[in-house]
Amino acid sequence: MRDVKVSPDSRQVAFIAKDRSAATFALYVVPIEGGTPLRVSQDGQRNVSSFDWAPDSQRLVYAGNFNQVNPVEAEDVYVVRRDGSGRAGISGSLGNPPSLSISNPVVSPDGRFVLTEVFAASSSGVSSAPIGYNSYPINGSPGVILQREVNGQVRNGTWSSDSSKVCFAVAPNGRDFRLSYRNVPDPGQFDFLITENSDLNDTCAWDSTGNVVAYVQRASSTSGGSLRTRNLQTGVVTTLAEFGGSSREIGEFRYNPADDRQIAFLGNFDTPTNRHLFIAATDRNAPVRISPALQGGRRVIDYAWSPDGRWIAYLADTDNDGLVEAIRVRVSDTATVFFEVPGYDAKSLHWAPDASRLVFSAGVDVAGSPATRLYSVRSGSNEVTPVIDGGLIAIGAIDVASPNR
């Protein structure tokens, strides 16, 4: 079993699995309360590789190689209702069928479109790097080519919040990536650049309007750069943070989900060896460090905004004792609480959809070891509640159902 995902309404769980008696992986759906898993992908000696839920929780899109009769394992994308009915191919081919593989579907936030990656395929197999992006209406209408680089690469396609645009990195020569975007459903005929050429300019984040995009502008891998926002309607560019030198980086930048005026990011631009967590206002270049001073090459491992934007949580060894803590910060006044499980590393964290609880897992202090314990803490409390206090082999991805479930 792999790729477990709870439906947006928290009523169903979908996953890819291989039955003991079968040789291939299929897509299954089961009620979150339990029951018999229902296979919703078609039968056959072919595999499902990836899938996504539609926002209405009624449909899923998935990629599989069911239509291929040669050994290259090329894929297409399909849509199916969660009860297994209405199964249909939606990707089709916008190029020469034997030369393309369409896979890795991602449904737009409004549920109307599906973004897919395009891979080159030949008699010897499928390329490991995507060469383009397509967009298809989820209702089965003909799709469009958003970008195609036959001799290059694309990566990191990201839907805008309003589902009107897709941002992605493109390298016509396969090496020097720059950020571009396309409109959906009409991609236009021009190269809508966000950044100039650079092998590091390859991720973006959208504000809630879908008109402002955040990105890192870096001229080369050996020079400094900056975290910026660009208003695609007015063309106005605002610098939020600057860094210099090849050893200093800014990454994993994310808008406050409830306030477009704030962006959090990880960076070591103020200290070369330690990666900290910062929050920047989107109207000026004055980032504020949220994590305490870290020593000896320590770094913030991961972070997450609460859905209401009032809190931010992260993982780091802040007291330099070799154990990773889960830390919660109140954004309004940076009040900070540290949650440490003696003898264990905090491994991952997740917020409940209503921001009422922070949930984090923990495991033994060994690199790469799995989490075996699970804890939760209410947003307004400092008391940790054990959910699973040992006894499991491993805990994987964490998700929390919505309040009504």
Short mmCIF file of C-alpha atoms in Angstrom, two decimals:
data_model
loop_
_atom_site.label_atom_id
_atom_site.label_comp_id
_atom_site.label_asym_id
_atom_site.label_seq_id
_atom_site.Cartn_x
_atom_site.Cartn_y
_atom_site.Cartn_z
CA MET A 1 0.00 0.00 0.00
CA ARG A 2 1.24 3.51 -0.80
CA ASP A 3 0.14 7.12 -1.46
CA VAL A 4 -2.67 7.23 1.11
CA LYS A 5 -4.85 10.37 0.73
CA VAL A 6 -7.94 11.40 2.68
CA SER A 7 -10.72 12.90 0.54
CA PRO A 8 -11.34 16.66 0.96
CA ASP A 9 -14.62 15.95 2.81
CA SER A 10 -12.79 13.56 5.18
CA ARG A 11 -15.25 10.73 4.42
CA GLN A 12 -13.12 8.46 2.21
CA VAL A 13 -9.54 7.26 1.96
CA ALA A 14 -7.91 6.47 -1.40
CA PHE A 15 -4.67 4.55 -1.86
CA ILE A 16 -2.62 2.61 -4.38
CA ALA A 17 -2.06 -1.02 -3.44
CA LYS A 18 -1.14 -4.42 -4.78
CA ASP A 19 -3.32 -7.31 -3.71
CA ARG A 20 -1.47 -10.40 -2.52
CA SER A 21 -2.86 -12.37 -5.43
CA ALA A 22 -2.18 -9.69 -8.05
CA ALA A 23 0.98 -8.58 -9.80
CA THR A 24 -0.03 -4.97 -10.39
CA PHE A 25 -0.88 -1.87 -8.38
CA ALA A 26 -4.46 -0.56 -8.50
CA LEU A 27 -6.38 2.40 -7.02
CA TYR A 28 -8.73 1.67 -4.10
CA VAL A 29 -11.24 3.72 -2.05
CA VAL A 30 -12.53 2.82 1.42
CA PRO A 31 -14.77 4.72 3.92
CA ILE A 32 -12.73 6.45 6.61
CA GLU A 33 -14.71 4.54 9.27
CA GLY A 34 -13.50 1.28 7.74
CA GLY A 35 -14.91 -1.34 5.40
CA THR A 36 -14.00 -3.31 2.31
CA PRO A 37 -11.75 -1.38 -0.10
CA LEU A 38 -13.29 -0.86 -3.55
CA ARG A 39 -11.04 -1.08 -6.59
CA VAL A 40 -11.91 1.90 -8.81
CA SER A 41 -9.21 1.60 -11.49
CA GLN A 42 -9.75 -0.76 -14.38
CA ASP A 43 -8.65 -4.38 -14.29
CA GLY A 44 -5.68 -5.64 -16.23
CA GLN A 45 -1.98 -6.39 -16.02
CA ARG A 46 -1.03 -2.69 -15.84
CA ASN A 47 -0.19 -0.36 -12.95
CA VAL A 48 -1.61 2.81 -11.43
CA SER A 49 1.28 5.12 -10.58
CA SER A 50 -0.29 8.31 -9.13
CA PHE A 51 -3.65 9.94 -8.39
CA ASP A 52 -5.38 13.02 -6.98
CA TRP A 53 -8.78 13.78 -5.44
CA ALA A 54 -11.12 16.33 -7.02
CA PRO A 55 -12.18 19.02 -4.51
CA ASP A 56 -15.78 17.75 -4.50
CA SER A 57 -14.57 14.39 -3.10
CA GLN A 58 -16.78 12.63 -5.66
CA ARG A 59 -14.13 11.95 -8.32
CA LEU A 60 -10.51 10.91 -8.59
CA VAL A 61 -8.02 11.25 -11.42
CA TYR A 62 -5.23 8.72 -11.82
CA ALA A 63 -2.41 7.80 -14.17
CA GLY A 64 -1.87 4.29 -15.49
CA ASN A 65 -0.45 2.40 -18.44
CA PHE A 66 -3.62 0.47 -19.32
CA ASN A 67 -3.70 1.43 -23.02
CA GLN A 68 -0.11 0.46 -23.76
CA VAL A 69 0.62 -2.75 -25.64
CA ASN A 70 4.39 -2.31 -25.90
CA PRO A 71 6.86 -2.59 -23.01
CA VAL A 72 7.68 1.11 -22.64
CA GLU A 73 5.13 1.52 -19.78
CA ALA A 74 3.85 4.87 -21.10
CA GLU A 75 0.83 6.24 -19.23
CA ASP A 76 -2.42 8.13 -19.70
CA VAL A 77 -4.78 9.82 -17.25
CA TYR A 78 -8.28 8.70 -16.30
CA VAL A 79 -11.16 10.02 -14.19
CA VAL A 80 -13.50 7.86 -12.09
CA ARG A 81 -16.19 8.42 -9.48
CA ARG A 82 -15.32 7.23 -6.00
CA ASP A 83 -17.87 4.41 -6.28
CA GLY A 84 -16.03 3.09 -9.36
CA SER A 85 -18.57 4.32 -11.93
CA GLY A 86 -18.09 6.73 -14.82
CA ARG A 87 -14.53 5.66 -15.54
CA ALA A 88 -13.12 7.42 -18.65
CA GLY A 89 -9.85 8.50 -20.19
CA ILE A 90 -9.41 12.26 -20.12
CA SER A 91 -5.84 12.88 -21.29
CA GLY A 92 -5.91 11.66 -24.86
CA SER A 93 -2.92 12.66 -26.93
CA LEU A 94 -2.03 16.16 -28.08
CA GLY A 95 1.02 14.87 -29.93
CA ASN A 96 2.22 11.70 -31.65
CA PRO A 97 0.78 8.91 -29.45
CA PRO A 98 3.81 6.56 -29.45
CA SER A 99 6.16 9.39 -28.44
CA LEU A 100 4.38 10.77 -25.36
CA SER A 101 3.46 9.59 -21.88
CA ILE A 102 0.89 11.64 -19.93
CA SER A 103 0.94 11.17 -16.13
CA ASN A 104 1.11 12.65 -12.59
CA PRO A 105 -2.32 14.39 -12.63
CA VAL A 106 -3.08 17.33 -10.31
CA VAL A 107 -6.64 18.70 -10.12
CA SER A 108 -7.06 22.48 -10.09
CA PRO A 109 -8.36 24.07 -6.84
CA ASP A 110 -11.78 24.67 -8.42
CA GLY A 111 -11.99 21.07 -9.70
CA ARG A 112 -12.48 22.02 -13.37
CA PHE A 113 -9.09 21.13 -14.84
CA VAL A 114 -6.34 18.54 -14.56
CA LEU A 115 -2.65 19.42 -14.95
CA THR A 116 -0.51 16.59 -16.31
CA GLU A 117 3.18 16.09 -16.95
CA VAL A 118 4.37 15.00 -20.39
CA PHE A 119 7.25 12.56 -20.75
CA ALA A 120 8.99 11.44 -23.93
CA ALA A 121 8.59 7.76 -24.73
CA SER A 122 10.31 5.51 -27.24
CA SER A 123 10.71 1.81 -27.84
CA SER A 124 13.43 1.76 -25.19
CA GLY A 125 11.34 3.33 -22.40
CA VAL A 126 10.05 6.58 -20.89
CA SER A 127 12.28 9.53 -20.04
CA SER A 128 12.86 10.27 -16.35
CA ALA A 129 12.35 14.05 -16.70
CA PRO A 130 9.14 15.72 -17.98
CA ILE A 131 9.36 17.73 -21.19
CA GLY A 132 6.02 19.54 -20.94
CA TYR A 133 2.68 20.22 -19.30
CA ASN A 134 -0.85 19.74 -20.60
CA SER A 135 -4.18 20.88 -19.17
CA TYR A 136 -7.43 18.93 -19.62
CA PRO A 137 -10.99 19.73 -18.53
CA ILE A 138 -11.99 17.07 -16.02
CA ASN A 139 -15.27 16.57 -17.92
CA GLY A 140 -13.41 14.99 -20.84
CA SER A 141 -13.35 17.92 -23.28
CA PRO A 142 -10.21 18.32 -25.42
CA GLY A 143 -7.12 19.55 -23.62
CA VAL A 144 -4.41 22.06 -24.51
CA ILE A 145 -0.62 22.09 -24.48
CA LEU A 146 0.63 24.52 -21.85
CA GLN A 147 4.32 24.00 -22.60
CA ARG A 148 6.36 21.56 -24.67
CA GLU A 149 10.17 21.46 -24.74
CA VAL A 150 11.16 18.54 -26.93
CA ASN A 151 14.87 19.05 -26.26
CA GLY A 152 14.52 20.48 -22.76
CA GLN A 153 12.75 19.98 -19.43
CA VAL A 154 9.95 21.41 -17.30
CA ARG A 155 9.25 20.91 -13.60
CA ASN A 156 7.38 22.08 -10.49
CA GLY A 157 4.03 22.93 -12.10
CA THR A 158 1.85 24.78 -9.54
CA TRP A 159 -1.79 25.86 -9.85
CA SER A 160 -2.70 29.40 -8.91
CA SER A 161 -5.23 29.72 -6.09
CA ASP A 162 -8.00 30.76 -8.49
CA SER A 163 -7.21 27.97 -11.01
CA SER A 164 -6.59 30.49 -13.81
CA LYS A 165 -2.82 29.99 -14.20
CA VAL A 166 -0.04 27.45 -13.87
CA CYS A 167 3.49 28.42 -12.85
CA PHE A 168 6.38 26.13 -13.78
CA ALA A 169 10.11 26.07 -14.44
CA VAL A 170 11.22 25.59 -18.04
CA ALA A 171 14.64 24.92 -19.53
CA PRO A 172 14.69 24.80 -23.34
CA ASN A 173 18.26 23.48 -23.18
CA GLY A 174 17.56 21.14 -20.24
CA ARG A 175 19.88 23.04 -17.87
CA ASP A 176 19.08 26.71 -17.27
CA PHE A 177 15.63 26.91 -15.68
CA ARG A 178 13.49 30.02 -15.56
CA LEU A 179 10.00 30.49 -14.17
CA SER A 180 7.12 30.99 -16.59
CA TYR A 181 3.35 30.82 -16.37
CA ARG A 182 0.44 30.01 -18.65
CA ASN A 183 -3.23 30.91 -18.53
CA VAL A 184 -5.87 28.18 -18.30
CA PRO A 185 -7.79 27.22 -20.37
CA ASP A 186 -6.20 29.48 -23.02
CA PRO A 187 -2.41 29.31 -22.57
CA GLY A 188 -1.65 32.04 -25.11
CA GLN A 189 1.15 32.10 -27.66
CA PHE A 190 3.91 33.85 -25.73
CA ASP A 191 6.54 32.95 -23.18
CA PHE A 192 5.25 34.65 -20.02
CA LEU A 193 8.48 34.94 -18.04
CA ILE A 194 8.62 35.49 -14.30
CA THR A 195 12.40 35.10 -13.88
CA GLU A 196 15.41 35.25 -16.18
CA ASN A 197 17.60 32.22 -16.85
CA SER A 198 19.04 30.45 -13.82
CA ASP A 199 19.36 26.85 -12.73
CA LEU A 200 17.92 27.77 -9.31
CA ASN A 201 14.81 29.73 -10.31
CA ASP A 202 12.35 26.86 -10.36
CA THR A 203 9.64 27.16 -7.70
CA CYS A 204 6.84 29.62 -6.99
CA ALA A 205 3.97 30.34 -4.56
CA TRP A 206 0.66 32.05 -5.37
CA ASP A 207 -1.35 34.48 -3.28
CA SER A 208 -5.09 33.92 -2.79
CA THR A 209 -6.08 36.09 -5.79
CA GLY A 210 -4.00 34.18 -8.33
CA ASN A 211 -2.54 37.48 -9.56
CA VAL A 212 0.61 37.69 -7.42
CA VAL A 213 3.39 35.11 -7.50
CA ALA A 214 6.33 34.76 -5.10
CA TYR A 215 9.65 33.44 -6.34
CA VAL A 216 13.42 33.50 -5.84
CA GLN A 217 15.37 35.54 -8.38
CA ARG A 218 18.96 34.40 -8.74
CA ALA A 219 21.18 35.36 -11.64
CA SER A 220 23.51 32.35 -11.34
CA SER A 221 24.48 29.56 -8.95
CA THR A 222 27.47 31.55 -7.67
CA SER A 223 25.84 34.92 -6.99
CA GLY A 224 23.32 36.31 -4.54
CA GLY A 225 19.63 36.76 -5.14
CA SER A 226 16.35 37.77 -3.57
CA LEU A 227 12.88 36.60 -2.59
CA ARG A 228 10.41 38.64 -4.63
CA THR A 229 6.77 38.94 -5.52
CA ARG A 230 5.47 39.93 -8.95
CA ASN A 231 1.99 41.25 -9.66
CA LEU A 232 1.17 39.71 -13.03
CA GLN A 233 -1.48 42.33 -13.76
CA THR A 234 0.55 45.45 -12.99
CA GLY A 235 4.07 44.10 -13.40
CA VAL A 236 5.11 45.52 -10.02
CA VAL A 237 8.00 43.60 -8.41
CA THR A 238 8.64 43.80 -4.65
CA THR A 239 11.78 42.50 -2.93
CA LEU A 240 11.11 40.80 0.42
CA ALA A 241 14.57 39.49 1.34
CA GLU A 242 18.03 39.53 -0.21
CA PHE A 243 21.01 37.22 0.17
CA GLY A 244 24.51 37.03 -1.26
CA GLY A 245 27.03 34.30 -2.05
CA SER A 246 26.67 30.77 -3.36
CA SER A 247 26.42 29.20 0.13
CA ARG A 248 23.35 31.24 1.14
CA GLU A 249 19.88 30.15 0.14
CA ILE A 250 16.20 31.00 0.45
CA GLY A 251 13.62 28.28 -0.06
CA GLU A 252 10.28 26.69 0.88
CA PHE A 253 8.43 30.01 0.82
CA ARG A 254 4.68 29.88 1.53
CA TYR A 255 1.99 32.52 1.88
CA ASN A 256 0.06 32.80 5.11
CA PRO A 257 -3.13 30.88 4.13
CA ALA A 258 -5.33 33.57 5.69
CA ASP A 259 -3.30 36.72 4.96
CA ASP A 260 -1.57 37.54 1.65
CA ARG A 261 0.48 40.19 3.47
CA GLN A 262 2.82 37.58 4.97
CA ILE A 263 5.17 34.95 3.53
CA ALA A 264 7.20 32.47 5.57
CA PHE A 265 10.45 31.03 4.24
CA LEU A 266 13.53 29.05 5.27
CA GLY A 267 16.91 30.66 4.74
CA ASN A 268 20.53 30.77 5.80
CA PHE A 269 21.26 34.15 4.28
CA ASP A 270 22.10 35.69 7.69
CA THR A 271 24.18 32.74 8.94
CA PRO A 272 25.95 30.54 6.36
CA THR A 273 25.62 27.16 8.12
CA ASN A 274 22.31 27.38 9.99
CA ARG A 275 18.90 27.48 8.28
CA HIS A 276 16.28 29.56 10.09
CA LEU A 277 12.57 30.28 9.71
CA PHE A 278 11.53 33.81 8.74
CA ILE A 279 8.31 35.70 8.13
CA ALA A 280 8.35 38.60 5.68
CA ALA A 281 5.77 41.29 5.04
CA THR A 282 4.90 41.40 1.34
CA ASP A 283 5.22 45.19 1.08
CA ARG A 284 8.82 45.67 2.24
CA ASN A 285 12.28 44.14 2.59
CA ALA A 286 12.35 43.50 6.35
CA PRO A 287 12.08 39.76 7.19
CA VAL A 288 11.75 38.76 10.85
CA ARG A 289 13.47 35.62 12.12
CA ILE A 290 10.97 33.42 13.99
CA SER A 291 13.27 30.56 15.02
CA PRO A 292 15.88 31.13 17.79
CA ALA A 293 19.59 31.28 17.05
CA LEU A 294 20.79 27.85 15.97
CA GLN A 295 24.33 26.56 16.42
CA GLY A 296 26.67 23.97 14.98
CA GLY A 297 25.02 23.67 11.58
CA ARG A 298 21.56 23.04 13.04
CA ARG A 299 18.62 23.94 10.84
CA VAL A 300 14.86 24.20 10.71
CA ILE A 301 13.78 20.92 9.10
CA ASP A 302 10.19 21.69 8.13
CA TYR A 303 7.37 24.11 8.97
CA ALA A 304 3.62 24.53 8.49
CA TRP A 305 1.18 27.44 8.72
CA SER A 306 -2.02 26.80 10.64
CA PRO A 307 -5.05 27.01 8.30
CA ASP A 308 -6.27 30.18 10.04
CA GLY A 309 -2.85 31.84 9.68
CA ARG A 310 -2.59 32.62 13.40
CA TRP A 311 0.13 30.06 14.14
CA ILE A 312 3.19 28.57 12.52
CA ALA A 313 4.88 25.35 13.64
CA TYR A 314 8.29 23.98 12.76
CA LEU A 315 10.79 21.22 13.55
CA ALA A 316 14.32 21.97 14.78
CA ASP A 317 16.89 21.15 17.46
CA THR A 318 16.84 24.58 19.09
CA ASP A 319 18.65 23.67 22.34
CA ASN A 320 21.51 21.81 20.63
CA ASP A 321 20.93 18.59 22.59
CA GLY A 322 20.72 16.40 19.51
CA LEU A 323 16.92 15.96 19.71
CA VAL A 324 14.49 17.61 17.30
CA GLU A 325 11.58 19.44 18.92
CA ALA A 326 8.19 20.49 17.57
CA ILE A 327 7.80 24.24 18.07
CA ARG A 328 4.66 26.37 17.87
CA VAL A 329 4.76 30.15 17.35
CA ARG A 330 1.89 32.61 17.65
CA VAL A 331 2.34 34.94 14.68
CA SER A 332 0.89 38.07 16.30
CA ASP A 333 3.53 38.32 19.04
CA THR A 334 5.98 35.45 18.24
CA ALA A 335 5.15 33.75 21.57
CA THR A 336 6.89 30.38 21.30
CA VAL A 337 6.28 26.99 22.94
CA PHE A 338 8.66 24.02 22.59
CA PHE A 339 7.36 20.44 22.66
CA GLU A 340 10.06 17.81 23.20
CA VAL A 341 9.67 14.07 23.72
CA PRO A 342 12.64 12.89 25.84
CA GLY A 343 14.84 10.55 23.85
CA TYR A 344 12.88 10.97 20.62
CA ASP A 345 13.07 13.19 17.52
CA ALA A 346 9.96 14.97 16.30
CA LYS A 347 9.57 13.65 12.74
CA SER A 348 6.61 15.39 11.07
CA LEU A 349 3.76 17.76 11.88
CA HIS A 350 0.28 18.59 10.61
CA TRP A 351 -2.50 21.02 11.55
CA ALA A 352 -6.15 20.10 11.92
CA PRO A 353 -8.24 21.83 9.21
CA ASP A 354 -9.88 24.10 11.80
CA ALA A 355 -6.47 24.98 13.32
CA SER A 356 -7.64 23.67 16.71
CA ARG A 357 -4.79 21.21 17.10
CA LEU A 358 -1.20 20.63 16.06
CA VAL A 359 -0.36 16.95 15.56
CA PHE A 360 3.23 15.71 15.43
CA SER A 361 4.95 12.34 15.25
CA ALA A 362 8.18 11.22 16.93
CA GLY A 363 10.70 8.43 16.61
CA VAL A 364 14.06 7.32 17.95
CA ASP A 365 17.02 9.66 17.47
CA VAL A 366 18.54 7.87 14.48
CA ALA A 367 18.82 9.38 11.02
CA GLY A 368 16.18 7.94 8.71
CA SER A 369 14.39 6.04 11.48
CA PRO A 370 10.56 5.91 11.29
CA ALA A 371 8.13 7.66 13.63
CA THR A 372 6.49 5.32 16.16
CA ARG A 373 4.63 7.80 18.40
CA LEU A 374 1.95 10.42 17.77
CA TYR A 375 1.00 13.47 19.87
CA SER A 376 -1.41 16.39 19.67
CA VAL A 377 -1.68 19.76 21.38
CA ARG A 378 -4.51 22.28 21.30
CA SER A 379 -3.66 25.63 19.75
CA GLY A 380 -4.33 27.57 22.95
CA SER A 381 -2.72 25.03 25.26
CA ASN A 382 0.83 23.97 26.12
CA GLU A 383 -0.20 20.47 27.24
CA VAL A 384 0.77 17.58 24.96
CA THR A 385 -1.72 14.73 24.63
CA PRO A 386 -0.38 11.29 23.61
CA VAL A 387 -2.37 9.81 20.73
CA ILE A 388 -0.12 6.80 20.10
CA ASP A 389 2.62 6.42 22.69
CA GLY A 390 4.69 3.64 21.16
CA GLY A 391 4.07 0.08 20.06
CA LEU A 392 3.82 0.71 16.30
CA ILE A 393 6.40 -0.21 13.69
CA ALA A 394 6.10 3.04 11.74
CA ILE A 395 3.88 6.06 11.22
CA GLY A 396 3.77 7.55 7.72
CA ALA A 397 2.04 10.67 6.43
CA ILE A 398 -0.28 12.46 8.89
CA ASP A 399 -3.68 13.93 8.02
CA VAL A 400 -6.53 15.17 10.24
CA ALA A 401 -10.21 14.94 9.39
CA SER A 402 -12.42 18.05 9.34
CA PRO A 403 -14.41 18.87 12.52
CA ASN A 404 -17.67 17.27 11.37
CA ARG A 405 -15.91 13.92 10.96
#
